[in-house]
Tab-separated table of C-alpha atoms and ligand atoms in Angstrom:
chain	number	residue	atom	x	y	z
A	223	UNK	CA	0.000	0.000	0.000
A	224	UNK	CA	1.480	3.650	-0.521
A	225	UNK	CA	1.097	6.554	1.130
A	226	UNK	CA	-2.206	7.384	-0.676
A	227	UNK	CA	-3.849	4.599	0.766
A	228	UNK	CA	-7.662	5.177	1.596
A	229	UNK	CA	-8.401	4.650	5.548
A	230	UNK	CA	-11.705	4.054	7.311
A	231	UNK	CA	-12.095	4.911	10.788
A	232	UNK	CA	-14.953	3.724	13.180
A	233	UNK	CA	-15.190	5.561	16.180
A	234	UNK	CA	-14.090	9.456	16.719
A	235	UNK	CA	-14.372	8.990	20.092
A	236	UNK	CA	-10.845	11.020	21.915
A	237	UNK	CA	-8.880	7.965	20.594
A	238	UNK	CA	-10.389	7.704	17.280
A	239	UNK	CA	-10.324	11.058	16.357
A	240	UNK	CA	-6.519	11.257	17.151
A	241	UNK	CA	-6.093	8.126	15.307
A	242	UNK	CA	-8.224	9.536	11.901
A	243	UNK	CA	-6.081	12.944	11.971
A	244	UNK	CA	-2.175	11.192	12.268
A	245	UNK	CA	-4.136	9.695	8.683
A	246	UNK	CA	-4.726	12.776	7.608
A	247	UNK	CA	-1.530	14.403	8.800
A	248	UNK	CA	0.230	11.110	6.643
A	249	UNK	CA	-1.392	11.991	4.030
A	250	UNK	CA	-4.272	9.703	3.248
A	251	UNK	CA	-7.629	9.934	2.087
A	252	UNK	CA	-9.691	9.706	5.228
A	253	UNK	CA	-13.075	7.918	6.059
A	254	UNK	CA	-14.741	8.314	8.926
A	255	UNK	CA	-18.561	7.275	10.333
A	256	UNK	CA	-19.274	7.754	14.498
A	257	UNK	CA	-22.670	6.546	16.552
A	258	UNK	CA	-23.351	10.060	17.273
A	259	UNK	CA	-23.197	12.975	14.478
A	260	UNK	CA	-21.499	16.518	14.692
A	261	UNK	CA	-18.202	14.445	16.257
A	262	UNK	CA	-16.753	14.597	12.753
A	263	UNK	CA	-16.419	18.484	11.954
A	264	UNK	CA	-12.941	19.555	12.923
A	265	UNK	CA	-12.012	16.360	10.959
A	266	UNK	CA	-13.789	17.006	7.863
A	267	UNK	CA	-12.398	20.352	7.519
A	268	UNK	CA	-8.925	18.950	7.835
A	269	UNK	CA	-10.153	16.710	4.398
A	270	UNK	CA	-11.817	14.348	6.163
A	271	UNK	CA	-14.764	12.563	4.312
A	272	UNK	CA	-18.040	11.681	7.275
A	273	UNK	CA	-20.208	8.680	5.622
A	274	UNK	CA	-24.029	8.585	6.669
A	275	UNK	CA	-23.422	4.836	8.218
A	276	UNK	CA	-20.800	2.514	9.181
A	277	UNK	CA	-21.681	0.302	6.158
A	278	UNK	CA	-20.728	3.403	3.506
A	279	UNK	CA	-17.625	3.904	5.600
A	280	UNK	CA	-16.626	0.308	5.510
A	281	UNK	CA	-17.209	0.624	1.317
A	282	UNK	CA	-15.019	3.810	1.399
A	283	UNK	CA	-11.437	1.477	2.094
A	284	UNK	CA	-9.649	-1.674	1.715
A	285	UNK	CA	-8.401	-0.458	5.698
A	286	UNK	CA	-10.986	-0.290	8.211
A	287	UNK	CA	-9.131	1.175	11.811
A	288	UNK	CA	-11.889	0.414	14.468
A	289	UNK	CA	-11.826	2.483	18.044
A	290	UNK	CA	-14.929	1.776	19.554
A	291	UNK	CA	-15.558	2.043	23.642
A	292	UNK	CA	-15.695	-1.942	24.062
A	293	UNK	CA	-16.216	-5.488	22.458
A	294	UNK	CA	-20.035	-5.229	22.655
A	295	UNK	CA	-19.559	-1.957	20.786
A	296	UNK	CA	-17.564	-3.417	18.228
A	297	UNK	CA	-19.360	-6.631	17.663
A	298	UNK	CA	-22.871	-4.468	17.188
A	299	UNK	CA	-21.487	-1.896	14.781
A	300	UNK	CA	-19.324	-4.476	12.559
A	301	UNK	CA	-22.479	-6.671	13.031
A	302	UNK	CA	-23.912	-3.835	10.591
A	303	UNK	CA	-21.668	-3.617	8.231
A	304	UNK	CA	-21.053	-6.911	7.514
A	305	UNK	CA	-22.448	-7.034	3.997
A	306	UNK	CA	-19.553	-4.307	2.957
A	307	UNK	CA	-16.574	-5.985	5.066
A	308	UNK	CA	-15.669	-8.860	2.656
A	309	UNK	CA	-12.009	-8.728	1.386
A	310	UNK	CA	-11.006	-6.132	3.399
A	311	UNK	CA	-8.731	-6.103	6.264
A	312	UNK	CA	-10.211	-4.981	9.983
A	313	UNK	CA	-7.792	-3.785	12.475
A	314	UNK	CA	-9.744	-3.372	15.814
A	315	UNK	CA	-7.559	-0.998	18.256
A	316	UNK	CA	-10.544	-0.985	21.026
A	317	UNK	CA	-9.242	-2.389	24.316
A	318	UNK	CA	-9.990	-6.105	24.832
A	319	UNK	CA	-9.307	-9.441	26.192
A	320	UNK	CA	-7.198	-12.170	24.313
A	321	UNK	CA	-10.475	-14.636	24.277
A	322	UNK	CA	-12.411	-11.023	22.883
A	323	UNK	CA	-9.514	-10.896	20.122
A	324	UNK	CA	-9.661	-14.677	19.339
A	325	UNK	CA	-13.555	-14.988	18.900
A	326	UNK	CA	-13.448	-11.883	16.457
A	327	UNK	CA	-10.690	-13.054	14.174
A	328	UNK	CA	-13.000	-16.616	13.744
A	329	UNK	CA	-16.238	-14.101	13.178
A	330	UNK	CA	-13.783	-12.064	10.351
A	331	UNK	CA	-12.872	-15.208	9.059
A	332	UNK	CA	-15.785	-16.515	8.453
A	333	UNK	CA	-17.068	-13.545	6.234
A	334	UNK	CA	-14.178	-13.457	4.099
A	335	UNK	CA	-12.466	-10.577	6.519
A	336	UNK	CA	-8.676	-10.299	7.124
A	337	UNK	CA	-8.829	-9.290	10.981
A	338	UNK	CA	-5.696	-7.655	12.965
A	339	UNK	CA	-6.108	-6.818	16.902
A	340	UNK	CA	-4.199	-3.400	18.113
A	341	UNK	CA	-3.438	-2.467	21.576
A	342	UNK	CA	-2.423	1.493	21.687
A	343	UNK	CA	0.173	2.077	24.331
A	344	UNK	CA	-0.323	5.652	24.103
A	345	UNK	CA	-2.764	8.704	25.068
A	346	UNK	CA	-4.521	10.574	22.356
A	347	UNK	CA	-2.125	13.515	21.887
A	348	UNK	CA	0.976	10.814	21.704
A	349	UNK	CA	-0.877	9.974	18.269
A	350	UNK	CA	1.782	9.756	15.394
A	351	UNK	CA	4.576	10.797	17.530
A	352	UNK	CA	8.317	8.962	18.426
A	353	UNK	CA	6.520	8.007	21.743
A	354	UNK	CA	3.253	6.078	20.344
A	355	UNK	CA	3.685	2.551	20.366
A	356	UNK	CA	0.815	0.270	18.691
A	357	UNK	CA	1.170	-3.572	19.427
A	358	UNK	CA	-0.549	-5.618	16.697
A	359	UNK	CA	-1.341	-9.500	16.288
A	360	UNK	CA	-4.154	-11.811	13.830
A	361	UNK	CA	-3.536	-11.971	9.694
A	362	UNK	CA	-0.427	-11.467	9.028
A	363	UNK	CA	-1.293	-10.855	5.099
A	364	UNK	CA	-3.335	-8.130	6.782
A	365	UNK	CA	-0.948	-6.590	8.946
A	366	UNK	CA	2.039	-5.840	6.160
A	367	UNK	CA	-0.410	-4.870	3.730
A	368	UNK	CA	-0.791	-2.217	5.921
A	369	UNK	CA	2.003	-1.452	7.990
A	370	UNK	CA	3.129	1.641	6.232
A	371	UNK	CA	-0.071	3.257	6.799
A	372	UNK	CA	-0.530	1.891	10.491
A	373	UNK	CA	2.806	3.442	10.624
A	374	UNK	CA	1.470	6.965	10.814
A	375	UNK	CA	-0.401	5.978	13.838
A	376	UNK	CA	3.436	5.729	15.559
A	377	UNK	CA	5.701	2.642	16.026
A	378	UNK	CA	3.923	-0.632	14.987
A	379	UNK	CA	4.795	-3.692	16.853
A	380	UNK	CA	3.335	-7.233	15.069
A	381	UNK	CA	3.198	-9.796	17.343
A	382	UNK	CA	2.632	-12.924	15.243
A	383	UNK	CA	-0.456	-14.836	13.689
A	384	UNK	CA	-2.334	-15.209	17.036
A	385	UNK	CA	-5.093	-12.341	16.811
A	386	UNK	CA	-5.021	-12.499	21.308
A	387	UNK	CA	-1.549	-11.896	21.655
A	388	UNK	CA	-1.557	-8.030	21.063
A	389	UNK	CA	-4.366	-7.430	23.879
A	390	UNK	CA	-2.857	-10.519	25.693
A	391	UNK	CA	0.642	-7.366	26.038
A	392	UNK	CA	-2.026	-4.647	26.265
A	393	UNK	CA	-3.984	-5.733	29.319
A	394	UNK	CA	-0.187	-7.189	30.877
A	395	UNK	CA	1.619	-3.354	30.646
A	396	UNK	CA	-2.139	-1.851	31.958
A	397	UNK	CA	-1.572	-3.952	34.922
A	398	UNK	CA	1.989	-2.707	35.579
A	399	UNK	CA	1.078	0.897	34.486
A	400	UNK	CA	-2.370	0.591	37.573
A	401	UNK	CA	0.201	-1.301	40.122
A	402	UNK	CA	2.370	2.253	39.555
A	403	UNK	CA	-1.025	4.384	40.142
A	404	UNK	CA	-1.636	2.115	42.898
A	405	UNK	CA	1.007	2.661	44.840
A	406	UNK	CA	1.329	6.475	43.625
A	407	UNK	CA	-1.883	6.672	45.085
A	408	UNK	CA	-1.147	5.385	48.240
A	409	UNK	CA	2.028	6.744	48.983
A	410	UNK	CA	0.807	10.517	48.035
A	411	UNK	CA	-2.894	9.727	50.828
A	412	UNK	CA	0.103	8.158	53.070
A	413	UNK	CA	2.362	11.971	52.753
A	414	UNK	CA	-1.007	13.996	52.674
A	415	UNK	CA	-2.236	12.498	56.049
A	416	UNK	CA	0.790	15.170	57.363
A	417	UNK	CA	-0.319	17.939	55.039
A	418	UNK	CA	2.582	17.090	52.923
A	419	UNK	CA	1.755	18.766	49.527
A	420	UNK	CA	1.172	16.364	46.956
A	421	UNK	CA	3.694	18.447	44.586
A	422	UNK	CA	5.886	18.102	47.109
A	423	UNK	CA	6.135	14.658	47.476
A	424	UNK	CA	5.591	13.452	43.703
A	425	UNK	CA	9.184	14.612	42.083
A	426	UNK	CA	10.688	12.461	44.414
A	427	UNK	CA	8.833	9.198	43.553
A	428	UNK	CA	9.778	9.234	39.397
A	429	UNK	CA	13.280	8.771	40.159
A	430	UNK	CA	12.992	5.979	43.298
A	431	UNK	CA	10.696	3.753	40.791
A	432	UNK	CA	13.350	4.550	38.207
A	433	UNK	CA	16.019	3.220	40.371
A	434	UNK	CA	13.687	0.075	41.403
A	435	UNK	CA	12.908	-0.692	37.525
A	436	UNK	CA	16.801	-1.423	36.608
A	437	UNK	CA	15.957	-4.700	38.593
A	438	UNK	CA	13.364	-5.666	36.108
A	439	UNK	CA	15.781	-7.384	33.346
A	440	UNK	CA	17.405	-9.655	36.467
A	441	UNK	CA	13.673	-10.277	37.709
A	442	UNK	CA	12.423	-11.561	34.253
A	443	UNK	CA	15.823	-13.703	33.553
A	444	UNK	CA	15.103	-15.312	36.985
A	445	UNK	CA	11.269	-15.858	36.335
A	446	UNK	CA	12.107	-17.618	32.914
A	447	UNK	CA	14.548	-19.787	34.519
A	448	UNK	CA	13.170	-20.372	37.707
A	449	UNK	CA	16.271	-19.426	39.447
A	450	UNK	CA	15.390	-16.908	42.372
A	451	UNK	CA	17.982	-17.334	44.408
A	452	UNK	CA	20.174	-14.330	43.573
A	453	UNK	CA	18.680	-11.909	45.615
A	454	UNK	CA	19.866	-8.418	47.106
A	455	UNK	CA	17.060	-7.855	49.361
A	456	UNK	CA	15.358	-11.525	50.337
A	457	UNK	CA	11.623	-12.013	50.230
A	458	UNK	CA	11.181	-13.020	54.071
A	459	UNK	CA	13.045	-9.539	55.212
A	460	UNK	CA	10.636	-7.903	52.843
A	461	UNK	CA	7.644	-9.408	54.039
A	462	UNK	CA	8.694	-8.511	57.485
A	463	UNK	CA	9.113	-4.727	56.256
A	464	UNK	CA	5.848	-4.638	54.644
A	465	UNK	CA	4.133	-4.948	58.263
A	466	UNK	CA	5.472	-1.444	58.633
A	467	UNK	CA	3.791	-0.317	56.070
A	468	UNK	CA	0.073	-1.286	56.325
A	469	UNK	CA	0.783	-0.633	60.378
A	470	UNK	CA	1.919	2.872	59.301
A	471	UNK	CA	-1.073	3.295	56.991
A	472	UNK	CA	-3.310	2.441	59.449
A	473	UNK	CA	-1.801	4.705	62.038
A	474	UNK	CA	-1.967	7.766	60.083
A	475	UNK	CA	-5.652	6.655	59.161
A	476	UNK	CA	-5.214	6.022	55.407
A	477	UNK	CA	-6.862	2.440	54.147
A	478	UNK	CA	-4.913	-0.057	53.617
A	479	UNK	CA	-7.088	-1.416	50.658
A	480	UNK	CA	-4.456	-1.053	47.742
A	481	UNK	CA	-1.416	-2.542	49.722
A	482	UNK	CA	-3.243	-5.455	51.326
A	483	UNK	CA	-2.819	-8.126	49.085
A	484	UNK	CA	1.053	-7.694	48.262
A	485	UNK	CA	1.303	-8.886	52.088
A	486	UNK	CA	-0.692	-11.215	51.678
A	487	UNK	CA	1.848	-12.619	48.907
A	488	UNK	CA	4.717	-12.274	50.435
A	489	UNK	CA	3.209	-13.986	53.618
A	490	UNK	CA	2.386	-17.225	51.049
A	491	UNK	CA	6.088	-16.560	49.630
A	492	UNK	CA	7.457	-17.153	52.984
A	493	UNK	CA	5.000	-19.810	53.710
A	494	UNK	CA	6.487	-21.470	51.219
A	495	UNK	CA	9.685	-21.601	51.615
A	496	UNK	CA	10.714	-18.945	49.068
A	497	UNK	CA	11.971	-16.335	51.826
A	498	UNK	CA	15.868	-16.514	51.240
A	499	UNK	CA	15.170	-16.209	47.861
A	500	UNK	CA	14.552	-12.981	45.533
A	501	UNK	CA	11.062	-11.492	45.599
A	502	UNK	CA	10.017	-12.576	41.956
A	503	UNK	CA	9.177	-16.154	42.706
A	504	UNK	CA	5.865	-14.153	43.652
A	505	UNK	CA	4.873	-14.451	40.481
A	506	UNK	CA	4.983	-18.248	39.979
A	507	UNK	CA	2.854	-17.819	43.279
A	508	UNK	CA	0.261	-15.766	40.799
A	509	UNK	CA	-0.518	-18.656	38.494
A	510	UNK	CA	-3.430	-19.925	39.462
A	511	UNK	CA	-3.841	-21.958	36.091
A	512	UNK	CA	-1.120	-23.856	34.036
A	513	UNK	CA	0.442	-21.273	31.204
B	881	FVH	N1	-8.125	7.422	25.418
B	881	FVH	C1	-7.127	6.730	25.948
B	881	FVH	O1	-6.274	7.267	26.631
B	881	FVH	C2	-7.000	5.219	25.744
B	881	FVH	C3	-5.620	4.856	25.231
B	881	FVH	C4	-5.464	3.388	24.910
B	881	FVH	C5	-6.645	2.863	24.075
B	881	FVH	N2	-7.897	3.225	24.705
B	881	FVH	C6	-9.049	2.504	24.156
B	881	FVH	O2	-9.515	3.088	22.919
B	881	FVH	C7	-10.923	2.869	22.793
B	881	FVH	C8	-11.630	4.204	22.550
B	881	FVH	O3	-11.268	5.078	23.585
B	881	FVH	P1	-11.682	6.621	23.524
B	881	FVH	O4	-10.746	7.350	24.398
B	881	FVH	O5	-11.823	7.054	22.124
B	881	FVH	O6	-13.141	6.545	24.217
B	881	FVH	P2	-14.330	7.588	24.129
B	881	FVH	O7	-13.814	8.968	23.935
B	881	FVH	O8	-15.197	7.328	25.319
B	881	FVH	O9	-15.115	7.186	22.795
B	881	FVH	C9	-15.893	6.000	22.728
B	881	FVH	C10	-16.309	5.767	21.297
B	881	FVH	O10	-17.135	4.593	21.250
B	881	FVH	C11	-18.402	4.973	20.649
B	881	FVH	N3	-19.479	4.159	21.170
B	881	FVH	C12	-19.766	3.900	22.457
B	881	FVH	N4	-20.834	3.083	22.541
B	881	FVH	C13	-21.238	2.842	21.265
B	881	FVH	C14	-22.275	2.052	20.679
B	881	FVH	N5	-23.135	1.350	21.444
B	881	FVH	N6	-22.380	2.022	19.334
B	881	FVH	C15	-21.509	2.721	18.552
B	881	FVH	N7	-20.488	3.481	19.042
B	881	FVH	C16	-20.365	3.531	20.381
B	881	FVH	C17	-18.562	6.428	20.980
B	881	FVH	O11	-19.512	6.976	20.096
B	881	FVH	P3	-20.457	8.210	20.566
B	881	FVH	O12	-20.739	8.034	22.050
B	881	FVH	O13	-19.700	9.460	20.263
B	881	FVH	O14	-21.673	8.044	19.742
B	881	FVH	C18	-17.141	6.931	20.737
B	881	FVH	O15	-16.901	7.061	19.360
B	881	FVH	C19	-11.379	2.200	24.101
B	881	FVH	O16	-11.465	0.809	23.903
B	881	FVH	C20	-10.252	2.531	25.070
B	881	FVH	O17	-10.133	1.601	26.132
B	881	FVH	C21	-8.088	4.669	24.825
């Protein structure tokens, strides 16, 4: 495909509409059809085109970039424009599960449609910038007919054939990006309870997790191997330092909701005789169903 390539978009919600105008900012003729009319202005006076239904904007392009609020969403609109989706390839960037990402690829299949799943790691005004990274996975005939136009969207990232394994990454960095809120979260009600101003505080919590993160690549060699038994800081003193911290919470009166179950972990970790050993054998503990 060149860089003329014609582009449907489904959705102009904040996402979609960011997604539609790094198209138009490529370069490409631009379709675009949302549930609920007058969304499509600004983007039709950049050159946009708005069809009447999702059907005519399904017609309009051999690519068809959904960004719809859900699954249900998805399945309903696509649902009615399946008579116009033959031959063309679907690539669905609306958060979902793997099992979500699986079931549509063997819908698209059966009607003739090449179907790619997205996950955007980005926020709408990362969009087409050095900093956007969009993780894809399904058809792979799909995907690199494509990929110079996805490209526009920011750095594409194809996962291989199996249409779950882009929102299988998607949901994984969510979880590590709402651990980080989490404890954000706490530790900011934990400085507040002593009128500590939040902008106070936060600049000094970007560098500490910084510092913590350089033992990620160690962590994930020792998870793959099953080797935890280089560790700097043992899980048993840990768990014993953790009392400190819900006991320090609930001293200066701020819930111990978000922290609870980490102790809880550690407590099995000891339990089972992982406490000399680093503190990622917790996550073999986390399996609660063979891989
Ligand atoms: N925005 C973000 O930061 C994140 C970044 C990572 C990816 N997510 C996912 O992207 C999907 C869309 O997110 P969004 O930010 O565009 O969401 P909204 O601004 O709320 O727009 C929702 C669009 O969905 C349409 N819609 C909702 N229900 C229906 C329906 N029953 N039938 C047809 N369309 C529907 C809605 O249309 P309207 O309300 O304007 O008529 C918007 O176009 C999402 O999966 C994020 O998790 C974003």
């Amino acid at each position: 495909m060149n860089d003329n390539a014609p582009v449907t978009v489904l959705g102009l919600g904040a996402m979609g509409t960011a997604l539609a105008g790094a198209f138009l900012d490529a370069g490409h003729p631009v379709t675009v059809w949302n549930r609920t009319a007058g969304r499509a202005a600004d983007l039709v006076a950049r050159g946009a085109t708005e069809a009447a239904t999702a059907a005519e904007a399904v017609s309009a392009s051999p690519l068809v970039v959904v960004c719809l609020l859900n699954d249900d969403t998805v399945r309903e609109v696509l649902d009615g424009a399946v008579g116009s989706l033959a031959g063309r390839t679907v690539v669905n960037l609306t958060n979902g599960t793997p099992r979500q990402a699986r079931e549509a690829a063997d819908r698209a299949a059966g009607h003739g449609v090449g179907y790619v799943d997205g996950g955007i790691m980005a926020v709408p005004p990362m969009i087409g910038t050095p900093g956007s990274l969009v993780l894809y996975s399904g058809s792979p005939e799909g995907f690199h007919a494509h990929e110079r136009t996805l490209g526009a969207l920011g750095r594409a990232m194809y996962l291989g054939e199996d249409a779950g394994l882009a929102a299988l990454y998607d949901i994984a960095l969510l979880s590590a990006m709402y651990g980080m809120f989490g404890g954000f979260f706490h530790a900011l009600a934990l400085t507040g309870s002593e009128k500590v101003p939040a902008t106070e505080f936060a600049p000094l919590v970007a560098p500490w997790l910084t510092a913590m993160m350089a033992a990620f690549p160690g962590m994930a060699e020792a998870v793959d191997s099953g080797d935890h038994s280089a560790a700097a800081s043992n899980l048993a003193m840990q768990a014993t330092a953790y009392v400190n911290l819900l006991d320090a919470s609930t001293d200066q009166g701020v819930s111990t909701e978000l922290v609870e179950p980490m102790r809880a972990l550690l407590d099995q970790g000891v339990a089972a005789g992982l406490g000399a050993g680093d503190v990622s054998s917790l996550v073999d503990l986390l399996r609660t169903a063979p891989a």
